[in-house]
Amino acid sequence: MARGFSRQQIGITEEMIETFGDTIFRLSHNHQVREGDPYRLKNWDEVDRQRPNMGLSDDQIADKIGLSRHQVLFIRTILERRRFHTGHYPRLLELGGGRRFRAERFTPHLDHFKFSQDALDLRAAMRFPPAQAKKYIDEGWWQGDTLSKWLDKHAAERPDAPAIRHGDRVLTWAQLADQADRLSRALYSLGIRHGEVVSVQLPNIPEYLIAFLAITRIGGVMNTIHMPYRAAEIETLVNHGRSRAIVCLSEAKDWSPAGTVLGMVDRLDSLDHVIALGAPVDGALSLAQLIESDVDAEPQTVPVASDPFLLLFTSGTTSAPKAVPLSYHTMLSNARVGVPEHEITPDDSILSAAPFSHLFGLYSFHIAIAAGACSVMLPVFTPPDMAATIEREKPTALWTAPAHFAAIRGLGLIDKYDLSSLKMMIMSGSACPEELVRWTAAQLPGCAVTQLWGMTETQGGLYSRPSDGLDVSATSAGRPSPGTEVRIADPETNDAMADGEEGELQVRGPLLFPGYFKNEAANKAAFTEDGFFRSGDLAVMRPDGAVAITGRIKDVINRGGVKFNPRDIEDLLDAHPAVVQSAIVPMPDPVLGEKACAFVMIRPDADPPTLESLCGYLLEHKIAKNKLPERLVVVDEFPMTPTKKIIKGQLEVPA
Amino acid sequence: MAKPKRDIDPVEAKTAILDYCKRKGALVAGVADLDAINRICPPGHRPADMMPRVKSVISLGVGGQTQGAWSVPAKALGYFGSTETRGYTIAYGAAFYIENKYGVPSIYCPPDMDPDAGPRVPLQSLKVHAELAGIGARSLAGDILLHPEFGYMYFASVFTELELEPDAPLETNPCPAPSCVSMYKSIGRTPCMKFCPVQCLDGEVDTETGAQKVMRYDMAACAEMTQQFETVPATLMDAMKAEDEAAREDALFDPDNKILWYKLSAGSGGLFAQCFECMRVCPIATKAPMADPILRYDAAREERERAEAMPKAAAE
Ligand code: SF4
Ligand code: SF4
C-alpha cells in the first residue's frame, strides 16, 4: 500500500497491525495533547518532553518503537481508515445559522429514524398509478396538507376558538393542539414510530380526536375498531394491521375492553401497549395520564402528505380482512375541497351521529378541521341523546345515517326537541328513502338536507350541495365531489352505460384509496384496468349529472337467469304497516340457482304477516311475479353496521 | 546561480517585503526564527528539506471570514475556506518580488500534503511558521492559531535565501478569552469544546491565571468530519461489501455520497480543512477588534477621525 509497496514487500502482518496499531495511532498527529504553550514560549525542554503527545512524524514513531518508516506509514494510514466511521460529516447539514451542536440533543446521523418493517409494509401498500399521482399533483388536488399542519394552523390563528365541545367541556384549538402534542410525545417515548399503527376503540368523545391527532402527529397510523367489536374481531384487526398499541376503555357497558386485550396479548405479537381510558387497569397505561404527561421527547420525523394515516377495515373481521390504508393526500384533499361544497365555515359546529370508527364519522372531523369548525360530541347514538345534544349544543351541521333520523322520526322526537340550529345535514350510510329526506326537510325548514355517497375506500365521493334544492337531494346522492371521476358501467364488461341505465358505480380520482392492505385477491377484484374502483353499488346517472344509488350488486338475485335488484321490494316492505325493516337476500335453489328470501322485523304491536299476505301486498304495488320473495323469515333484530346498515351477509336462511 | 544584488540592507529589505505583503492584502506579516522551526518540525518537514539554502521564512496572514459568514449554515460555511488562496497568491507574489528586487532565490511554500506521508501530513507546517513569526498563537480549538487583533486568519509562507531578522512570537496568547474562562469555570468547558459537533476538543484552563493548561485534540475525529477524501474509498468498500443490488445502489448513489463523485469529477467544492463550528463560537475569531472587514473598516475610520482631530486639538 505505502508508495505502491505490497504488505509483503514491507513486511507487514495483521498481527503487527494489531500489536502496534493503537500505539502508532496515538503517537501520530491523530491525537494531539499540548500542555501550556511551549512553542510560542520557545521552551525547548517542554517541547522535547511533550513531543510524543503533540504528534510525531512517521520517522520519529518508527525510531521510537522499532519499526521501519514504511511499516509505520502503512499501519497509521490503515488505522486511519479502520477507525473511520462515516456519518460524522452529515452533521454539518444540521448545524449553523443559529443551530449549534449540543451533545445532549444530538442524535448521530446514522442513528436517526428508521422505519420498522411493519411501517414499510404499510407504505408499500400506498401504491398509486404514477400517471394518476402526477395528474393529482399537477392539478393541485394533492397538496402538502396533514392533520398536524391544520391543527397547528388553527392553534396559531384562532387559539381560543372552540375545536371540540362535549357538554360543558370545551377544548379550544390551542388546548387541543397542546393535548395532542403531549400525548404524541408520550406515544413517541413508548416507542411508537412513524408509519406504525395504533388501534383506537373509543366512543365519540374528545379523547378519540386527541388520540387521532396525537398518533398522526408522530407520523403514526390510526386503526379504528368499532365499539361493538369484541375479542375475536380485535384480534383479527390488530394482527392484520400490526398495531403497536391500542387505546380503549377500561370498562364498557358489560365488558372490559382493556382487560380483554390484556387477556390475549400473547396472540397479538405486534402489540406492545394497552392504553386505557377510565379506571386503572393492571398492565395498561392510563390515557388520561399520558395526555397530561409532558415527556421530553422530540420525534425525529414529521408526517408528510403522502404518508398513510388511517387504516380502516371494511369487512372480513374474522377472515381475509379488507383493510383500507388512507393517505393525507387522498383524505385531506377530499376534505379540503368539500368544505366550500358543504358550505361549512369556521363558525360552524358539526355533530356526527356516526361513530368516528367509521370513515363517515371521521369525515365530519376532517371537514371540521379543514374548515376550523367545532366538532360536537355524541358519544353513543341513541335517538333521544342525539335530539337532546342538538337542542343543547346547537350544532349547525349534522352528519347522520337515514336510520338515525328515521329513529328520530319514529319516536316523535322532532316535536319534543328544538333542532332548529341545524343549517345543513348530510344523510349517508345506506340507501336513503326519498320520503324521509322530504319529511326531514319539511320539519326543519332552515336546514338544507343533503345526501352523500361514500365508502371507506373513497370518503366523500358523491354528494348533493345545500344549494342543489330538495328535489335533487331527495332523489339522488348528488354530483361527484370536486376532482372525482364517476361512471356507471356494466359490472361484467366495465363498459360505460347510457344515462338512465342501471349499472355499477365506478370511481376514480384524488380521493381514491390505493388498494387493500395485504389482500391481493380483493385488490384484483376491486379495480378496473383503467384504475376505476368498483364500488359494488348499483346506480343510475341522471341527465342533470346527479347519481341515484339503486342497490348493491351483491344483493342482486339471479332467478333462473333473470337478474333483479330487490331494493324496490325492500322499500315497499319497509313501508308496510306491520314491518319495521326488511332485507331480501338470495337463497340457493337447485333448479333456478337463486330465489329471493325476505327477512323482516315486525312491529311489536302488529300481527305478524304471512308470506302470502306480503306477496299480495307487493303484487298490489305492481311488483312482477317472478320477483316475489319465496320465503319469509321473521327476525327480532338485524345485524347492523356502525352506520346502521343491515349486514346482509350475516343473514342466514334457516335450513 | 542568481547573483544577489550587492548592497542589500536586511532591515530595509525586511520592511519592504513585509510592506509588500500588506499592500497586497495581508493583515499581518513577519519573519519566523528558522532555528526554532528546525527544533520543532521533524526531519523531512524542515524548510531546508524543501529549499536547501533557505535563510529566512516569511509568514503572512490574510483575513479569515467576513462577519456575515458566521451566520450561514455550516454546510455552506464549510466552503468559505477559499480565502486562503488569497494568502498563497500574496506569498507567490512576494517570492517574485524578492527575486526581482533583490536577486535572491525565493519560493512560495506549497501548502499541500506530503505525498510521501499521506493526506494528513503537510509538507511544511505553515502553522509553526506563523506562530514563530509572531502572527498567531495556538488556541484550545485544536491548535488553530488566533491573533488578538485579527482573530482567525489563513497563513502562507515564503522561503528565501535572503537573511532577515526573525520576529518574536506573540507575547501573550489571546486564547482563552475572558468569557471562555468564565464559561470554563462554570461548566468545565470552553465554547469551542462545547460546540464541536464531533466533540474532538477537550482541555483544561488554569482558573487562576486564565491561561491554557492542556489542549487535547482528536484530529482523527475532526478529519473525519471535515475532510472527505477518506469517504471515497470507504464508500467503495461499502459498495463492494453490500449484500444486494439495492444496498450497493444506496452506497454509491446516496446523495451524501454522490456529492463526492461530483467533487471528484468537477474537482471543486467541499471541505478541505475545517467545519468552522469551533471558530463560529470563538469570541476571538469573531469579535477580536479587527476580526472582519466591517470591524476593520470601523477601526480604520476611528483611526482617521482621531488623526483628523489631532492637529485641530494641537492648534487650539
Ligand atoms: S473544525 Fe469542526 S470538527 Fe474540527 S475541531 Fe473545529 S469544530 Fe471540531
Ligand atoms: S472559544 Fe476560542 S478563545 Fe475560547 S477557548 Fe476556544 S479557541 Fe480559545
Coordinates of C-alpha atoms and ligand atoms in Angstrom, one line a residue, chain A residues 92, chain B residues 141-142 144 192 195-201 217-219 221-223 225-226 273-279, ligand 1:
Chain A
L92 CA -22.8 19.7 9.1
Chain B
A141 CA -9.6 24.7 19.4
G142 CA -7.2 22.1 18.1
I144 CA -5.9 26.7 15.4
C192 CA -15.2 25.6 21.1
F195 CA -19.9 23.1 20.4
C196 CA -17.6 21.0 18.3
P197 CA -20.0 18.7 16.5
V198 CA -17.8 15.7 16.9
Q199 CA -16.6 16.5 20.4
C200 CA -13.0 16.2 19.4
L201 CA -11.8 19.1 21.6
Y217 CA -7.4 17.4 20.1
D218 CA -8.7 14.3 18.5
M219 CA -7.6 15.2 15.0
A221 CA -12.3 12.7 14.6
C222 CA -12.0 16.2 13.2
A223 CA -10.6 15.0 10.0
M225 CA -15.9 15.4 10.0
T226 CA -14.1 17.9 7.8
A273 CA -9.9 21.5 6.5
Q274 CA -12.5 22.7 8.9
C275 CA -16.1 22.7 9.6
F276 CA -15.6 26.0 11.4
E277 CA -18.1 25.3 14.2
C278 CA -15.3 25.8 16.8
M279 CA -14.5 29.2 15.3
Ligands
SF4_1 S1 -13.1 22.1 12.7 FE1 -15.1 21.2 13.4 S2 -14.6 19.1 13.9 FE2 -12.7 20.2 13.8 S3 -12.3 20.9 15.9 FE3 -13.3 22.6 14.9 S4 -15.5 22.2 15.4 FE4 -14.4 20.3 15.8

